[in-house]
GROMACS .gro file of C-alpha atoms in nm:
model
  371
    1UNK     CA    1  17.941   5.220   8.771
    2UNK     CA    2  18.318   5.257   8.775
    3UNK     CA    3  18.344   5.226   9.152
    4UNK     CA    4  18.107   4.927   9.150
    5UNK     CA    5  18.316   4.751   8.883
    6UNK     CA    6  18.645   4.823   9.061
    7UNK     CA    7  18.490   4.692   9.381
    8UNK     CA    8  18.401   4.362   9.208
    9UNK     CA    9  18.750   4.335   9.054
   10UNK     CA   10  18.910   4.415   9.391
   11UNK     CA   11  18.702   4.151   9.569
   12UNK     CA   12  18.781   3.892   9.299
   13UNK     CA   13  19.155   3.963   9.321
   14UNK     CA   14  19.146   3.952   9.700
   15UNK     CA   15  18.960   3.620   9.688
   16UNK     CA   16  19.217   3.471   9.446
   17UNK     CA   17  19.501   3.597   9.665
   18UNK     CA   18  19.336   3.457   9.977
   19UNK     CA   19  19.288   3.115   9.813
   20UNK     CA   20  19.654   3.115   9.709
   21UNK     CA   21  19.770   3.206  10.060
   22UNK     CA   22  19.537   2.948  10.215
   23UNK     CA   23  19.678   2.690   9.974
   24UNK     CA   24  20.029   2.773  10.095
   25UNK     CA   25  19.912   2.753  10.457
   26UNK     CA   26  19.767   2.406  10.405
   27UNK     CA   27  20.041   2.250  10.190
   28UNK     CA   28  20.268   2.178  10.484
   29UNK     CA   29  20.152   1.845  10.618
   30UNK     CA   30  19.910   1.878  10.908
   31UNK     CA   31  20.090   1.889  11.238
   32UNK     CA   32  20.432   1.973  11.096
   33UNK     CA   33  20.393   2.341  11.182
   34UNK     CA   34  20.371   2.247  11.549
   35UNK     CA   35  20.591   1.971  11.692
   36UNK     CA   36  20.448   1.809  12.004
   37UNK     CA   37  20.660   1.588  12.229
   38UNK     CA   38  20.615   1.429  12.565
   39UNK     CA   39  20.951   1.416  12.746
   40UNK     CA   40  20.916   1.258  13.087
   41UNK     CA   41  20.652   1.459  13.271
   42UNK     CA   42  20.690   1.758  13.039
   43UNK     CA   43  20.482   1.851  12.738
   44UNK     CA   44  20.699   2.034  12.484
   45UNK     CA   45  20.556   2.237  12.196
   46UNK     CA   46  20.786   2.365  11.923
   47UNK     CA   47  20.658   2.628  11.680
   48UNK     CA   48  20.795   2.492  11.354
   49UNK     CA   49  20.776   2.743  11.070
   50UNK     CA   50  21.137   2.867  11.081
   51UNK     CA   51  21.130   3.014  10.727
   52UNK     CA   52  20.833   3.231  10.833
   53UNK     CA   53  21.004   3.307  11.168
   54UNK     CA   54  20.741   3.080  11.327
   55UNK     CA   55  20.461   3.328  11.251
   56UNK     CA   56  20.138   3.198  11.400
   57UNK     CA   57  19.869   3.080  11.157
   58UNK     CA   58  19.526   2.925  11.202
   59UNK     CA   59  19.654   2.570  11.166
   60UNK     CA   60  19.905   2.623  11.450
   61UNK     CA   61  19.639   2.773  11.679
   62UNK     CA   62  19.410   2.477  11.611
   63UNK     CA   63  19.686   2.229  11.693
   64UNK     CA   64  19.814   2.408  12.001
   65UNK     CA   65  19.486   2.483  12.180
   66UNK     CA   66  19.351   2.125  12.220
   67UNK     CA   67  19.700   2.003  12.315
   68UNK     CA   68  19.729   2.256  12.599
   69UNK     CA   69  19.378   2.170  12.720
   70UNK     CA   70  19.460   1.800  12.716
   71UNK     CA   71  19.786   1.842  12.909
   72UNK     CA   72  19.620   2.069  13.165
   73UNK     CA   73  19.404   1.781  13.290
   74UNK     CA   74  19.650   1.498  13.219
   75UNK     CA   75  19.794   1.346  13.540
   76UNK     CA   76  20.117   1.253  13.364
   77UNK     CA   77  20.196   1.605  13.243
   78UNK     CA   78  20.330   1.845  13.508
   79UNK     CA   79  20.489   2.125  13.305
   80UNK     CA   80  20.453   2.273  12.956
   81UNK     CA   81  20.746   2.423  12.762
   82UNK     CA   82  20.692   2.625  12.442
   83UNK     CA   83  20.977   2.723  12.209
   84UNK     CA   84  21.049   2.817  11.846
   85UNK     CA   85  21.247   2.624  11.583
   86UNK     CA   86  21.528   2.763  11.369
   87UNK     CA   87  21.734   2.970  11.613
   88UNK     CA   88  21.613   3.313  11.493
   89UNK     CA   89  21.265   3.356  11.635
   90UNK     CA   90  21.032   3.235  11.904
   91UNK     CA   91  20.739   3.368  11.700
   92UNK     CA   92  20.757   3.687  11.494
   93UNK     CA   93  20.383   3.756  11.500
   94UNK     CA   94  20.053   3.641  11.358
   95UNK     CA   95  20.026   3.542  10.993
   96UNK     CA   96  19.837   3.862  10.936
   97UNK     CA   97  19.856   3.867  10.555
   98UNK     CA   98  19.596   3.593  10.508
   99UNK     CA   99  19.375   3.745  10.777
  100UNK     CA  100  19.376   4.094  10.623
  101UNK     CA  101  19.299   3.956  10.275
  102UNK     CA  102  19.006   3.772  10.434
  103UNK     CA  103  18.896   4.088  10.618
  104UNK     CA  104  18.879   4.287  10.295
  105UNK     CA  105  18.622   4.053  10.144
  106UNK     CA  106  18.431   3.963  10.460
  107UNK     CA  107  18.569   3.606  10.470
  108UNK     CA  108  18.512   3.417  10.799
  109UNK     CA  109  18.888   3.369  10.854
  110UNK     CA  110  18.909   3.729  10.983
  111UNK     CA  111  18.652   3.649  11.254
  112UNK     CA  112  18.777   3.301  11.336
  113UNK     CA  113  19.149   3.376  11.350
  114UNK     CA  114  19.121   3.647  11.617
  115UNK     CA  115  18.852   3.458  11.810
  116UNK     CA  116  19.055   3.136  11.830
  117UNK     CA  117  19.384   3.318  11.891
  118UNK     CA  118  19.239   3.509  12.186
  119UNK     CA  119  19.085   3.193  12.332
  120UNK     CA  120  19.434   3.040  12.314
  121UNK     CA  121  19.585   3.350  12.483
  122UNK     CA  122  19.330   3.320  12.764
  123UNK     CA  123  19.409   2.948  12.805
  124UNK     CA  124  19.777   3.039  12.854
  125UNK     CA  125  19.685   3.322  13.094
  126UNK     CA  126  19.476   3.091  13.315
  127UNK     CA  127  19.691   2.777  13.280
  128UNK     CA  128  19.684   2.557  13.590
  129UNK     CA  129  20.031   2.406  13.545
  130UNK     CA  130  20.376   2.567  13.510
  131UNK     CA  131  20.395   2.715  13.157
  132UNK     CA  132  20.743   2.813  13.037
  133UNK     CA  133  20.794   3.010  12.714
  134UNK     CA  134  21.155   3.016  12.590
  135UNK     CA  135  21.152   3.345  12.398
  136UNK     CA  136  21.501   3.302  12.250
  137UNK     CA  137  21.485   3.528  11.941
  138UNK     CA  138  21.227   3.753  11.775
  139UNK     CA  139  20.904   3.772  11.978
  140UNK     CA  140  20.644   4.007  11.835
  141UNK     CA  141  20.267   4.041  11.811
  142UNK     CA  142  20.112   3.694  11.812
  143UNK     CA  143  20.434   3.553  11.962
  144UNK     CA  144  20.391   3.786  12.259
  145UNK     CA  145  20.041   3.641  12.306
  146UNK     CA  146  20.188   3.289  12.327
  147UNK     CA  147  20.437   3.389  12.597
  148UNK     CA  148  20.362   3.700  12.800
  149UNK     CA  149  20.049   3.564  12.975
  150UNK     CA  150  20.229   3.247  13.084
  151UNK     CA  151  20.382   3.229  13.430
  152UNK     CA  152  20.743   3.198  13.311
  153UNK     CA  153  20.896   3.385  13.016
  154UNK     CA  154  21.267   3.331  12.959
  155UNK     CA  155  21.447   3.594  12.750
  156UNK     CA  156  21.804   3.566  12.618
  157UNK     CA  157  22.048   3.811  12.460
  158UNK     CA  158  21.888   3.717  12.124
  159UNK     CA  159  21.537   3.820  12.229
  160UNK     CA  160  21.384   4.105  12.032
  161UNK     CA  161  21.043   4.214  12.163
  162UNK     CA  162  20.805   4.455  11.993
  163UNK     CA  163  20.437   4.524  11.939
  164UNK     CA  164  20.454   4.699  11.598
  165UNK     CA  165  20.082   4.691  11.512
  166UNK     CA  166  20.011   5.065  11.484
  167UNK     CA  167  20.234   5.067  11.173
  168UNK     CA  168  19.993   4.836  10.988
  169UNK     CA  169  19.666   4.989  11.099
  170UNK     CA  170  19.608   4.751  11.388
  171UNK     CA  171  19.656   4.780  11.766
  172UNK     CA  172  19.868   4.577  12.013
  173UNK     CA  173  19.624   4.291  12.061
  174UNK     CA  174  19.664   3.935  12.204
  175UNK     CA  175  19.604   4.083  12.549
  176UNK     CA  176  19.830   4.386  12.498
  177UNK     CA  177  19.562   4.594  12.666
  178UNK     CA  178  19.616   4.384  12.979
  179UNK     CA  179  19.994   4.350  13.016
  180UNK     CA  180  20.115   4.679  12.863
  181UNK     CA  181  19.942   4.916  13.110
  182UNK     CA  182  20.081   4.702  13.393
  183UNK     CA  183  20.443   4.773  13.297
  184UNK     CA  184  20.618   5.048  13.494
  185UNK     CA  185  20.510   5.409  13.437
  186UNK     CA  186  20.422   5.488  13.076
  187UNK     CA  187  20.653   5.221  12.937
  188UNK     CA  188  20.367   5.009  12.799
  189UNK     CA  189  20.206   5.306  12.626
  190UNK     CA  190  20.541   5.405  12.472
  191UNK     CA  191  20.598   5.049  12.342
  192UNK     CA  192  20.239   5.024  12.215
  193UNK     CA  193  20.226   5.351  12.023
  194UNK     CA  194  20.576   5.349  11.872
  195UNK     CA  195  20.644   4.976  11.823
  196UNK     CA  196  20.983   5.041  11.993
  197UNK     CA  197  21.201   4.729  12.011
  198UNK     CA  198  21.333   4.601  12.342
  199UNK     CA  199  21.634   4.372  12.323
  200UNK     CA  200  21.798   4.112  12.543
  201UNK     CA  201  21.810   4.186  12.913
  202UNK     CA  202  21.586   4.492  12.871
  203UNK     CA  203  21.298   4.256  12.789
  204UNK     CA  204  21.325   4.129  13.146
  205UNK     CA  205  21.401   4.469  13.299
  206UNK     CA  206  21.077   4.595  13.144
  207UNK     CA  207  20.885   4.310  13.308
  208UNK     CA  208  20.790   4.143  12.977
  209UNK     CA  209  21.013   3.842  13.056
  210UNK     CA  210  21.026   3.687  13.402
  211UNK     CA  211  21.386   3.560  13.362
  212UNK     CA  212  21.701   3.623  13.160
  213UNK     CA  213  21.926   3.329  13.068
  214UNK     CA  214  22.213   3.321  12.818
  215UNK     CA  215  22.111   3.160  12.491
  216UNK     CA  216  22.385   2.894  12.509
  217UNK     CA  217  22.241   2.772  12.840
  218UNK     CA  218  21.884   2.729  12.715
  219UNK     CA  219  21.929   2.363  12.612
  220UNK     CA  220  22.069   2.274  12.956
  221UNK     CA  221  21.788   2.469  13.124
  222UNK     CA  222  21.527   2.287  12.919
  223UNK     CA  223  21.679   1.949  13.010
  224UNK     CA  224  21.675   2.036  13.379
  225UNK     CA  225  21.309   2.146  13.360
  226UNK     CA  226  21.211   1.830  13.173
  227UNK     CA  227  21.390   1.613  13.433
  228UNK     CA  228  21.192   1.759  13.725
  229UNK     CA  229  20.963   1.505  13.886
  230UNK     CA  230  20.612   1.646  13.949
  231UNK     CA  231  20.740   2.006  13.966
  232UNK     CA  232  20.553   2.275  14.154
  233UNK     CA  233  20.560   2.643  14.054
  234UNK     CA  234  20.826   2.690  14.324
  235UNK     CA  235  21.044   2.408  14.182
  236UNK     CA  236  21.035   2.562  13.835
  237UNK     CA  237  21.109   2.906  13.981
  238UNK     CA  238  21.409   2.767  14.166
  239UNK     CA  239  21.558   2.610  13.851
  240UNK     CA  240  21.505   2.927  13.646
  241UNK     CA  241  21.652   3.145  13.920
  242UNK     CA  242  21.961   2.922  13.934
  243UNK     CA  243  22.031   3.002  13.567
  244UNK     CA  244  22.034   3.376  13.627
  245UNK     CA  245  22.372   3.520  13.715
  246UNK     CA  246  22.241   3.733  13.999
  247UNK     CA  247  21.917   3.790  14.183
  248UNK     CA  248  21.708   4.024  13.974
  249UNK     CA  249  21.554   4.346  14.098
  250UNK     CA  250  21.305   4.528  13.875
  251UNK     CA  251  21.450   4.864  13.786
  252UNK     CA  252  21.404   5.152  13.550
  253UNK     CA  253  21.774   5.176  13.461
  254UNK     CA  254  21.756   4.988  13.135
  255UNK     CA  255  22.059   4.967  12.913
  256UNK     CA  256  21.872   5.187  12.666
  257UNK     CA  257  21.939   5.540  12.794
  258UNK     CA  258  21.621   5.686  12.648
  259UNK     CA  259  21.369   5.483  12.846
  260UNK     CA  260  21.343   5.735  13.137
  261UNK     CA  261  21.279   6.011  12.880
  262UNK     CA  262  21.009   5.797  12.719
  263UNK     CA  263  20.836   5.746  13.053
  264UNK     CA  264  20.826   6.124  13.107
  265UNK     CA  265  20.728   6.229  12.753
  266UNK     CA  266  20.447   5.974  12.718
  267UNK     CA  267  20.271   6.105  13.028
  268UNK     CA  268  19.960   6.270  12.885
  269UNK     CA  269  19.584   6.229  12.864
  270UNK     CA  270  19.578   6.218  12.482
  271UNK     CA  271  19.786   6.113  12.182
  272UNK     CA  272  19.796   6.479  12.074
  273UNK     CA  273  19.936   6.566  12.417
  274UNK     CA  274  20.214   6.310  12.372
  275UNK     CA  275  20.299   6.447  12.026
  276UNK     CA  276  20.308   6.798  12.176
  277UNK     CA  277  20.544   6.678  12.455
  278UNK     CA  278  20.777   6.522  12.199
  279UNK     CA  279  20.785   6.826  11.972
  280UNK     CA  280  20.846   7.074  12.253
  281UNK     CA  281  21.114   6.857  12.418
  282UNK     CA  282  21.332   6.883  12.109
  283UNK     CA  283  21.589   6.618  12.208
  284UNK     CA  284  21.706   6.380  11.929
  285UNK     CA  285  21.519   6.095  12.102
  286UNK     CA  286  21.195   6.297  12.123
  287UNK     CA  287  21.226   6.406  11.758
  288UNK     CA  288  21.275   6.045  11.650
  289UNK     CA  289  20.966   5.930  11.840
  290UNK     CA  290  20.760   6.217  11.693
  291UNK     CA  291  20.870   6.109  11.343
  292UNK     CA  292  20.778   5.747  11.424
  293UNK     CA  293  20.429   5.843  11.545
  294UNK     CA  294  20.375   6.057  11.233
  295UNK     CA  295  20.409   5.741  11.019
  296UNK     CA  296  20.159   5.535  11.220
  297UNK     CA  297  19.787   5.505  11.151
  298UNK     CA  298  19.625   5.799  11.337
  299UNK     CA  299  19.316   5.587  11.405
  300UNK     CA  300  19.533   5.303  11.539
  301UNK     CA  301  19.714   5.543  11.772
  302UNK     CA  302  19.387   5.671  11.919
  303UNK     CA  303  19.236   5.324  11.952
  304UNK     CA  304  19.556   5.198  12.119
  305UNK     CA  305  19.563   5.489  12.365
  306UNK     CA  306  19.202   5.420  12.470
  307UNK     CA  307  19.261   5.042  12.476
  308UNK     CA  308  19.549   5.076  12.726
  309UNK     CA  309  19.365   5.333  12.937
  310UNK     CA  310  19.068   5.098  12.970
  311UNK     CA  311  19.272   4.777  13.000
  312UNK     CA  312  19.462   4.893  13.307
  313UNK     CA  313  19.160   4.821  13.529
  314UNK     CA  314  19.024   4.513  13.344
  315UNK     CA  315  19.079   4.140  13.382
  316UNK     CA  316  19.256   3.955  13.101
  317UNK     CA  317  18.920   3.810  12.994
  318UNK     CA  318  18.756   4.153  12.976
  319UNK     CA  319  19.051   4.286  12.776
  320UNK     CA  320  19.032   4.002  12.523
  321UNK     CA  321  18.658   4.061  12.474
  322UNK     CA  322  18.735   4.431  12.413
  323UNK     CA  323  19.020   4.348  12.175
  324UNK     CA  324  18.803   4.110  11.975
  325UNK     CA  325  18.561   4.399  11.915
  326UNK     CA  326  18.854   4.617  11.807
  327UNK     CA  327  18.991   4.346  11.576
  328UNK     CA  328  18.661   4.328  11.389
  329UNK     CA  329  18.638   4.707  11.363
  330UNK     CA  330  18.992   4.722  11.225
  331UNK     CA  331  18.910   4.460  10.963
  332UNK     CA  332  18.639   4.692  10.831
  333UNK     CA  333  18.811   5.030  10.842
  334UNK     CA  334  19.180   5.027  10.898
  335UNK     CA  335  19.399   4.771  10.733
  336UNK     CA  336  19.620   4.877  10.446
  337UNK     CA  337  19.863   4.689  10.231
  338UNK     CA  338  20.179   4.650  10.434
  339UNK     CA  339  20.419   4.870  10.241
  340UNK     CA  340  20.650   5.143  10.360
  341UNK     CA  341  20.430   5.439  10.268
  342UNK     CA  342  20.071   5.358  10.363
  343UNK     CA  343  19.804   5.620  10.297
  344UNK     CA  344  19.596   5.641  10.612
  345UNK     CA  345  19.239   5.761  10.614
  346UNK     CA  346  19.183   5.978  10.815
  347UNK     CA  347  19.539   6.099  10.763
  348UNK     CA  348  19.581   6.314  11.078
  349UNK     CA  349  19.503   6.275  11.449
  350UNK     CA  350  19.282   6.584  11.434
  351UNK     CA  351  19.056   6.418  11.175
  352UNK     CA  352  18.996   6.105  11.388
  353UNK     CA  353  18.673   6.180  11.572
  354UNK     CA  354  18.612   6.064  11.927
  355UNK     CA  355  18.291   5.901  11.804
  356UNK     CA  356  18.471   5.690  11.540
  357UNK     CA  357  18.711   5.561  11.809
  358UNK     CA  358  18.423   5.498  12.050
  359UNK     CA  359  18.237   5.299  11.783
  360UNK     CA  360  18.528   5.052  11.754
  361UNK     CA  361  18.471   4.954  12.120
  362UNK     CA  362  18.098   4.884  12.076
  363UNK     CA  363  17.952   4.548  12.173
  364UNK     CA  364  17.905   4.295  11.893
  365UNK     CA  365  17.605   4.145  12.071
  366UNK     CA  366  17.587   3.770  12.015
  367UNK     CA  367  17.905   3.789  11.803
  368UNK     CA  368  18.112   3.900  12.103
  369UNK     CA  369  18.400   3.677  12.212
  370UNK     CA  370  18.290   3.421  12.474
  371UNK     CA  371  18.555   3.297  12.716
   0.00000   0.00000   0.00000
């Protein structure tokens, strides 16, 4: 009886909290969270929740998706530019608080948010016109999904990239299973498991951004892109290249000295193997990464490892279908309140069975994501 009563109280509290959060999400007048402009032949979208670091919510997804679809077939729109308001962030992630509250009580928002977000990610990944994301500032989680699948991603010295989902019982979604395994060596796996932050020029060196331009030049760059008459992919490329100080060659020598070590230590066929590598290496960097992994959700780590292994040979569409399955599994079993000392269950890697991980990847039948 006690557990049944606490369950009812918990659901009631979660429902109240969800209604309060939803109220906050809806109070801003419709459309204000996304600013849409037509400048010449360019469609410009500005993510406009600066106080929330432009975190992506359902309202924003539902405004952005039809606009992109409309511009894709509009003869008077030749290029799309996406940026963030406020000077601090492009988009610091998805508004996951409302979604997790919904997930706890089986509310439809948990299904709809991920479904519509992934459909938006796929639209960006298959966009038929030049798509330019100006990732000038914090770009994490959901913000990565709005940029990394587009043809052009422009980082600046203010860019801070991370996929920190394993720390909150999730996995690097929004197509992380597609782009992360395609980064050099084990770099994607390292970023996915640890949530390590790449900054500035390293975001481009890693291959996450396509270009690096100084922040003070972004306004001039945007003006030049907007002024292009019927630009082709090559025209946009030429303008972006002209803003880079030197021709860029992909290289492993990032300014962060530990990246080569990460690529070596994260070479393993299991998460346990990686932890073993880190512990036996003994360098300060390896110790720090071992400590980081020890704080993450063990289930998340194993799901993420399998997600990236599988995603390396999949199309973006196949990855998003897989990640939608994972998102729904995580809603049921994984999410914890986002504090600094979560209690994970199971609490160790050893306790996470292969079968429980496998189950998260199972088909949802007619509830699967359709793209």
